[in-house]
XYZ file of N, CA, C and O in Angstrom:
264
model
N 178.855 182.925 162.880
C 178.746 183.823 161.652
C 178.342 185.118 162.383
O 177.125 184.924 162.633
N 178.934 186.270 162.040
C 178.596 187.572 162.550
C 177.679 188.065 161.325
O 178.053 187.940 160.378
N 176.642 189.116 161.912
C 176.023 189.402 160.988
C 176.571 191.028 160.252
O 177.537 191.447 160.806
N 176.140 191.072 159.258
C 176.388 192.274 158.429
C 176.339 193.654 159.306
O 177.032 194.542 159.455
N 175.186 193.366 160.077
C 174.912 194.672 161.222
C 175.880 194.440 162.273
O 176.464 195.664 162.583
N 176.287 193.645 162.715
C 177.223 193.430 163.943
C 178.437 193.680 163.122
O 179.435 194.392 164.008
N 178.908 193.607 162.125
C 180.197 193.875 161.208
C 180.374 195.394 160.890
O 181.092 196.028 160.316
N 179.041 196.107 161.298
C 179.042 197.312 160.627
C 179.265 197.706 159.091
O 179.434 198.795 158.691
N 178.536 196.870 158.498
C 178.411 196.803 157.058
C 177.443 197.924 156.651
O 176.677 198.159 157.260
N 177.892 198.643 155.316
C 176.666 199.676 155.079
C 175.702 198.870 154.304
O 175.804 197.970 153.547
N 174.310 199.530 154.778
C 173.153 198.852 153.895
C 173.135 199.205 152.730
O 173.415 200.472 152.289
N 172.729 198.113 151.655
C 172.599 198.490 150.586
C 171.009 198.633 150.154
O 170.780 199.626 149.606
N 170.077 197.894 150.973
C 168.719 198.342 150.529
C 168.085 197.270 151.505
O 168.336 196.358 151.915
N 166.614 197.871 151.832
C 165.503 197.258 152.488
C 165.124 196.448 151.491
O 164.754 196.712 150.260
N 164.971 194.943 151.430
C 164.401 194.142 150.607
C 162.884 193.895 150.966
O 161.954 193.548 150.111
N 162.377 193.500 152.264
C 161.148 193.197 152.438
C 160.897 193.192 154.019
O 161.732 193.832 154.801
N 159.986 192.972 154.592
C 159.374 193.256 155.789
C 158.396 191.779 155.786
O 157.598 191.456 155.122
N 158.563 191.396 157.377
C 157.563 190.195 157.693
C 157.287 190.395 158.981
O 158.183 190.906 159.939
N 156.164 189.576 159.614
C 156.141 189.135 160.915
C 156.605 188.040 161.316
O 156.643 187.062 161.071
N 157.841 188.208 162.536
C 158.448 186.860 163.013
C 157.967 186.966 164.285
O 158.274 187.434 165.550
N 157.033 185.897 164.507
C 156.488 185.590 166.052
C 156.057 186.844 166.894
O 156.053 186.771 167.777
N 155.424 187.830 165.873
C 154.728 188.699 166.627
C 155.684 190.273 166.547
O 155.143 191.195 166.996
N 156.784 189.825 166.033
C 157.753 190.973 165.764
C 157.802 191.168 164.230
O 158.188 190.527 163.796
N 158.170 192.707 164.295
C 158.068 192.938 162.716
C 159.608 192.957 162.768
O 160.546 193.698 163.326
N 159.961 192.324 161.495
C 161.423 192.179 160.975
C 161.619 192.842 159.541
O 160.367 192.584 159.058
N 162.765 193.347 159.305
C 162.897 193.891 157.965
C 163.924 192.597 157.360
O 164.997 192.171 158.192
N 163.855 192.576 156.262
C 164.937 191.884 155.605
C 165.770 193.013 154.767
O 165.623 193.650 154.050
N 166.970 192.938 154.985
C 168.161 193.949 154.674
C 169.216 193.042 153.873
O 169.728 192.046 154.038
N 169.484 193.843 152.791
C 171.058 193.496 152.157
C 171.714 194.517 152.398
O 171.517 195.674 152.417
N 173.141 193.986 153.149
C 174.172 195.025 153.104
C 175.076 194.785 151.967
O 175.330 193.659 151.008
N 175.748 196.039 151.737
C 176.628 196.028 150.790
C 177.948 194.887 150.819
O 178.471 194.647 151.979
N 178.158 194.086 149.663
C 179.035 193.084 149.931
C 178.688 191.785 150.227
O 179.398 190.962 150.192
N 177.582 191.805 150.634
C 177.149 190.330 150.865
C 176.096 189.705 149.977
O 175.303 190.474 149.276
N 175.817 188.502 149.761
C 175.202 187.801 148.806
C 173.708 187.781 149.449
O 172.952 187.411 148.904
N 173.840 187.296 150.744
C 172.429 186.968 151.481
C 171.613 188.459 152.271
O 172.382 189.149 152.439
N 170.554 188.276 152.430
C 169.826 188.971 153.476
C 169.529 188.650 154.647
O 169.727 187.363 155.123
N 169.470 189.431 155.389
C 169.577 189.141 157.249
C 168.252 189.934 157.641
O 167.701 190.879 156.977
N 167.565 189.331 158.524
C 166.652 189.661 159.306
C 166.913 190.502 160.276
O 167.700 189.786 161.317
N 166.444 191.618 160.396
C 167.065 192.461 161.652
C 165.406 193.240 161.922
O 164.438 193.379 161.551
N 165.379 193.173 163.328
C 164.033 194.079 164.210
C 163.922 194.812 163.440
O 164.791 195.971 163.202
N 162.690 195.475 163.128
C 162.254 196.991 162.600
C 162.774 198.021 163.424
O 163.204 199.010 163.046
N 162.485 197.780 165.125
C 163.001 198.868 165.843
C 164.323 199.047 165.762
O 164.882 200.479 165.876
N 165.165 198.354 165.602
C 166.598 198.378 165.267
C 167.130 199.276 163.780
O 167.679 199.876 163.786
N 166.467 198.622 163.086
C 166.451 199.062 161.560
C 165.939 200.862 161.389
O 166.549 201.554 160.889
N 164.667 201.000 161.895
C 164.229 202.177 162.061
C 165.125 203.122 162.786
O 165.237 204.145 162.152
N 165.921 202.696 163.655
C 166.778 203.642 164.495
C 168.145 204.233 164.054
O 168.682 205.202 163.621
N 168.659 202.986 163.060
C 169.572 203.160 162.599
C 169.751 203.621 161.139
O 170.402 204.230 160.589
N 168.763 203.348 160.105
C 168.536 203.501 158.740
C 167.307 204.313 158.759
O 166.336 203.911 157.697
N 166.708 205.080 159.122
C 165.365 205.695 159.219
C 165.043 206.092 157.657
O 163.854 205.863 157.226
N 165.550 206.783 157.090
C 165.503 207.242 155.790
C 165.430 206.077 154.762
O 164.554 205.983 153.974
N 166.274 205.074 154.694
C 166.116 203.761 154.018
C 164.765 203.037 154.449
O 164.111 202.440 153.366
N 164.598 202.919 155.344
C 163.050 202.282 155.861
C 162.132 203.149 155.367
O 161.082 202.519 154.330
N 161.719 204.318 155.314
C 161.182 205.148 154.885
C 160.791 205.137 153.256
O 159.887 204.743 152.705
N 162.034 204.842 152.765
C 162.052 204.833 151.237
C 161.364 203.317 150.921
O 160.519 203.492 149.881
N 161.706 202.747 151.742
C 160.989 201.125 151.226
C 159.417 201.198 151.717
O 158.928 200.747 150.632
N 159.033 201.559 152.580
C 157.814 201.742 152.946
C 157.042 202.738 151.723
O 155.516 202.224 151.554
N 157.585 203.819 151.232
C 156.851 204.694 150.420
C 156.904 203.815 149.048
O 155.904 203.937 148.067
N 157.911 203.211 148.599
C 158.016 202.465 147.329
C 157.326 201.187 147.265
O 156.926 200.650 146.363
N 157.055 200.428 148.233
C 156.324 199.145 148.719
C 155.182 199.366 149.506
O 155.333 198.803 150.316
N 154.102 200.100 149.140
C 153.170 200.600 149.788
C 152.214 199.299 149.854
O 151.239 199.479 150.366
N 152.373 198.399 149.602
C 151.405 197.287 149.683
C 149.978 197.460 149.530
O 149.067 197.029 149.849
N 149.784 198.178 148.509
C 148.477 198.489 148.030
C 147.775 199.445 148.803
O 146.624 199.793 148.730
N 148.378 200.317 149.944
C 147.826 201.088 150.871
C 148.185 202.498 150.444
O 149.358 202.827 149.682
N 147.129 203.380 149.909
C 147.251 204.871 149.795
C 148.067 205.583 150.902
O 147.533 205.931 151.894
N 149.432 206.043 150.717
C 150.082 206.671 151.910
C 150.091 208.268 151.453
O 150.667 208.832 152.198
N 149.493 208.613 150.565
C 149.099 209.969 150.558
C 150.651 210.609 149.846
O 151.512 210.994 149.925
């Protein structure tokens, strides 16, 4: 099965972030899909910078981002 990223689906939202064996990955929800997908943060940052920034601003994890 190909991913939403590979199929060129529009990003609905960033759902979360996690460490996957030392690599930062984002959990992304694509429009029209029911499940979330893990995408390397470097890919998500380059492809959807505003959405990633919005996620980090709203999900500050108790860190004061000023």
